[in-house]
Amino acid sequence: MDADELLSRYAAGERDFRNADLSQADLSKVNLSDIKLINAKLGSAYLMGINLSNANLRDADLSGAYLNDANLSNVNLSDADLRIVNLNDANLSDADLSCANLHSANLNCANLSGAKLKNANLSHVDLIGANVSNANLIGADLSGANLIGADFRNANVKGAVFKDCLGVSQDMKHELQGRGAIF
């Protein structure tokens, strides 16, 4: 399936595209809210400015995709492969990223407020200026992450690993340790 076929079928009211192969597709700045792309292949796809709010992308492969400025609020990305993905300035508020692999992802200035990141792999991610307030990071691995200017206010960090992170002040370390984070 190519991007044009997907857009045509979506416009006709179809929403379930599980197992679709859209690797390297260009779907920038389109509205695909409420779509189901369970187990879909979107590796290296161009999805800048896309609206995927309330979408279900559980188990999807988005490795290397470009999702700058994307609206991913309330999206289900649990168990998704998001390695080396670019989510710069993306809205991931209230998204479910439980057990997702975000190794080396770019989440600079992303909005992750209220996101579920339980047991997610966030190792070596860039979270510069990201809003991670009220997020659930229980058991997440943030080893080697760049946290300069990241906001972890009221985030649940019990059992989350913050080893070798950049941008962690002594005050931030003390506060996160007090909430159960591991350094």
CSV table of C-alpha atoms in Angstrom, one decimal:
chain,number,residue,atom,x,y,z
A,1,MET,CA,0.0,0.0,0.0
A,2,ASP,CA,1.3,3.5,-0.8
A,3,ALA,CA,0.4,6.8,0.8
A,4,ASP,CA,-2.1,7.7,-1.9
A,5,GLU,CA,-4.1,4.5,-1.5
A,6,LEU,CA,-4.1,4.9,2.3
A,7,LEU,CA,-5.3,8.5,2.1
A,8,SER,CA,-8.0,7.6,-0.4
A,9,ARG,CA,-9.3,4.7,1.7
A,10,TYR,CA,-9.1,6.9,4.9
A,11,ALA,CA,-11.1,9.6,3.1
A,12,ALA,CA,-13.8,7.0,2.3
A,13,GLY,CA,-14.2,6.2,6.0
A,14,GLU,CA,-11.9,3.2,6.5
A,15,ARG,CA,-9.8,3.4,9.7
A,16,ASP,CA,-8.3,-0.1,10.2
A,17,PHE,CA,-5.0,-0.5,8.4
A,18,ARG,CA,-3.2,-3.0,10.6
A,19,ASN,CA,-0.1,-4.6,9.2
A,20,ALA,CA,0.1,-1.9,6.4
A,21,ASP,CA,3.6,-1.4,5.0
A,22,LEU,CA,4.1,2.4,4.6
A,23,SER,CA,7.9,2.4,5.0
A,24,GLN,CA,9.4,5.6,3.7
A,25,ALA,CA,5.9,7.0,2.8
A,26,ASP,CA,5.4,10.8,2.9
A,27,LEU,CA,2.3,11.5,4.9
A,28,SER,CA,3.4,14.9,6.2
A,29,LYS,CA,0.7,17.4,7.4
A,30,VAL,CA,-2.2,15.1,6.9
A,31,ASN,CA,-5.0,14.3,9.3
A,32,LEU,CA,-5.2,10.6,10.2
A,33,SER,CA,-6.8,10.9,13.7
A,34,ASP,CA,-8.4,7.8,15.0
A,35,ILE,CA,-6.6,5.5,12.5
A,36,LYS,CA,-5.5,2.0,13.4
A,37,LEU,CA,-2.0,1.1,12.3
A,38,ILE,CA,-1.4,-1.8,14.6
A,39,ASN,CA,1.8,-3.6,13.7
A,40,ALA,CA,2.3,-1.3,10.7
A,41,LYS,CA,5.6,-0.6,9.1
A,42,LEU,CA,6.4,3.1,9.0
A,43,GLY,CA,10.1,3.0,9.2
A,44,SER,CA,11.9,6.1,7.8
A,45,ALA,CA,8.5,7.6,6.9
A,46,TYR,CA,8.0,11.3,6.6
A,47,LEU,CA,5.3,12.2,9.0
A,48,MET,CA,6.1,15.8,9.9
A,49,GLY,CA,3.1,17.8,11.2
A,50,ILE,CA,0.8,14.8,10.9
A,51,ASN,CA,-2.2,14.5,13.1
A,52,LEU,CA,-2.4,11.0,14.6
A,53,SER,CA,-4.4,12.0,17.7
A,54,ASN,CA,-6.3,9.0,19.2
A,55,ALA,CA,-4.6,6.6,16.8
A,56,ASN,CA,-3.6,3.1,17.6
A,57,LEU,CA,-0.1,2.3,16.5
A,58,ARG,CA,0.6,-0.5,19.0
A,59,ASP,CA,3.5,-2.7,17.9
A,60,ALA,CA,4.2,-0.4,14.9
A,61,ASP,CA,7.7,0.0,13.5
A,62,LEU,CA,8.4,3.8,13.2
A,63,SER,CA,12.2,3.5,13.5
A,64,GLY,CA,14.0,6.4,11.8
A,65,ALA,CA,10.7,8.1,11.1
A,66,TYR,CA,10.4,11.9,11.0
A,67,LEU,CA,7.5,13.1,13.3
A,68,ASN,CA,8.6,16.7,13.9
A,69,ASP,CA,5.6,18.8,15.0
A,70,ALA,CA,3.3,15.8,14.9
A,71,ASN,CA,0.1,15.6,17.0
A,72,LEU,CA,0.3,12.3,18.8
A,73,SER,CA,-2.0,13.2,21.7
A,74,ASN,CA,-3.8,10.2,23.2
A,75,VAL,CA,-2.0,7.9,20.7
A,76,ASN,CA,-1.3,4.2,21.6
A,77,LEU,CA,2.3,3.5,20.8
A,78,SER,CA,2.8,0.7,23.3
A,79,ASP,CA,5.5,-1.8,22.3
A,80,ALA,CA,6.3,0.3,19.2
A,81,ASP,CA,9.7,0.6,17.7
A,82,LEU,CA,10.7,4.2,17.8
A,83,ARG,CA,14.4,3.9,17.7
A,84,ILE,CA,16.2,7.0,16.2
A,85,VAL,CA,12.8,8.6,15.5
A,86,ASN,CA,12.6,12.4,15.3
A,87,LEU,CA,9.8,13.7,17.6
A,88,ASN,CA,11.1,17.3,17.9
A,89,ASP,CA,8.3,19.6,19.1
A,90,ALA,CA,5.8,16.7,18.9
A,91,ASN,CA,2.7,16.6,21.1
A,92,LEU,CA,2.6,13.3,22.9
A,93,SER,CA,0.4,14.4,25.8
A,94,ASP,CA,-1.4,11.5,27.4
A,95,ALA,CA,0.1,9.1,24.8
A,96,ASP,CA,0.7,5.4,25.8
A,97,LEU,CA,4.3,4.5,25.1
A,98,SER,CA,4.5,1.6,27.6
A,99,CYS,CA,7.3,-0.8,26.7
A,100,ALA,CA,8.1,1.3,23.6
A,101,ASN,CA,11.7,1.4,22.3
A,102,LEU,CA,12.8,5.0,21.9
A,103,HIS,CA,16.5,4.4,22.0
A,104,SER,CA,18.4,7.4,20.6
A,105,ALA,CA,15.2,9.2,19.7
A,106,ASN,CA,15.0,13.0,19.5
A,107,LEU,CA,12.3,14.3,21.8
A,108,ASN,CA,13.6,17.9,22.1
A,109,CYS,CA,10.9,20.3,23.2
A,110,ALA,CA,8.3,17.5,23.0
A,111,ASN,CA,5.2,17.5,25.1
A,112,LEU,CA,5.0,14.2,27.0
A,113,SER,CA,2.8,15.5,29.8
A,114,GLY,CA,0.7,12.7,31.2
A,115,ALA,CA,2.3,10.2,28.9
A,116,LYS,CA,2.5,6.5,29.9
A,117,LEU,CA,6.2,5.5,29.5
A,118,LYS,CA,6.1,2.5,31.9
A,119,ASN,CA,9.1,0.2,31.1
A,120,ALA,CA,10.0,2.2,28.0
A,121,ASN,CA,13.5,2.2,26.6
A,122,LEU,CA,14.5,5.9,26.6
A,123,SER,CA,18.2,5.3,26.7
A,124,HIS,CA,20.3,7.9,25.0
A,125,VAL,CA,17.3,10.0,24.0
A,126,ASP,CA,17.4,13.8,23.7
A,127,LEU,CA,14.8,15.4,26.0
A,128,ILE,CA,16.2,18.9,25.9
A,129,GLY,CA,13.4,21.3,27.0
A,130,ALA,CA,10.8,18.5,27.0
A,131,ASN,CA,7.7,18.5,29.1
A,132,VAL,CA,7.6,15.2,31.0
A,133,SER,CA,5.4,16.5,33.8
A,134,ASN,CA,2.8,14.1,35.2
A,135,ALA,CA,4.2,11.3,33.1
A,136,ASN,CA,4.4,7.7,34.3
A,137,LEU,CA,8.0,6.5,33.9
A,138,ILE,CA,7.8,3.5,36.3
A,139,GLY,CA,10.7,1.2,35.3
A,140,ALA,CA,11.7,3.3,32.3
A,141,ASP,CA,15.4,3.3,31.2
A,142,LEU,CA,16.7,6.8,30.7
A,143,SER,CA,20.4,5.8,30.8
A,144,GLY,CA,22.6,8.3,28.9
A,145,ALA,CA,19.7,10.6,28.2
A,146,ASN,CA,20.2,14.4,27.7
A,147,LEU,CA,17.8,16.0,30.1
A,148,ILE,CA,18.9,19.7,29.8
A,149,GLY,CA,15.9,21.8,30.7
A,150,ALA,CA,13.5,18.8,30.8
A,151,ASP,CA,10.5,19.2,33.2
A,152,PHE,CA,9.8,16.1,35.3
A,153,ARG,CA,7.3,17.9,37.7
A,154,ASN,CA,5.0,15.3,39.3
A,155,ALA,CA,6.3,12.5,37.1
A,156,ASN,CA,6.2,9.0,38.6
A,157,VAL,CA,9.8,7.9,38.3
A,158,LYS,CA,9.7,4.9,40.7
A,159,GLY,CA,12.3,2.4,39.5
A,160,ALA,CA,13.3,4.5,36.5
A,161,VAL,CA,17.0,4.4,35.7
A,162,PHE,CA,18.8,7.8,35.2
A,163,LYS,CA,22.4,6.6,35.0
A,164,ASP,CA,24.9,8.8,33.1
A,165,CYS,CA,22.3,11.4,32.1
A,166,LEU,CA,23.3,14.9,31.0
A,167,GLY,CA,21.8,18.0,32.5
A,168,VAL,CA,20.9,16.6,35.9
A,169,SER,CA,21.5,19.1,38.6
A,170,GLN,CA,22.1,18.0,42.2
A,171,ASP,CA,18.7,19.3,43.2
A,172,MET,CA,17.0,17.5,40.4
A,173,LYS,CA,18.9,14.3,41.2
A,174,HIS,CA,17.9,14.6,44.9
A,175,GLU,CA,14.3,15.2,44.0
A,176,LEU,CA,14.0,12.3,41.6
A,177,GLN,CA,15.8,9.9,43.9
A,178,GLY,CA,13.2,11.0,46.6
A,179,ARG,CA,10.5,9.7,44.2
A,180,GLY,CA,12.2,6.4,43.6
A,181,ALA,CA,14.5,7.0,40.6
A,182,ILE,CA,17.8,5.1,40.3
A,183,PHE,CA,21.0,7.0,39.6
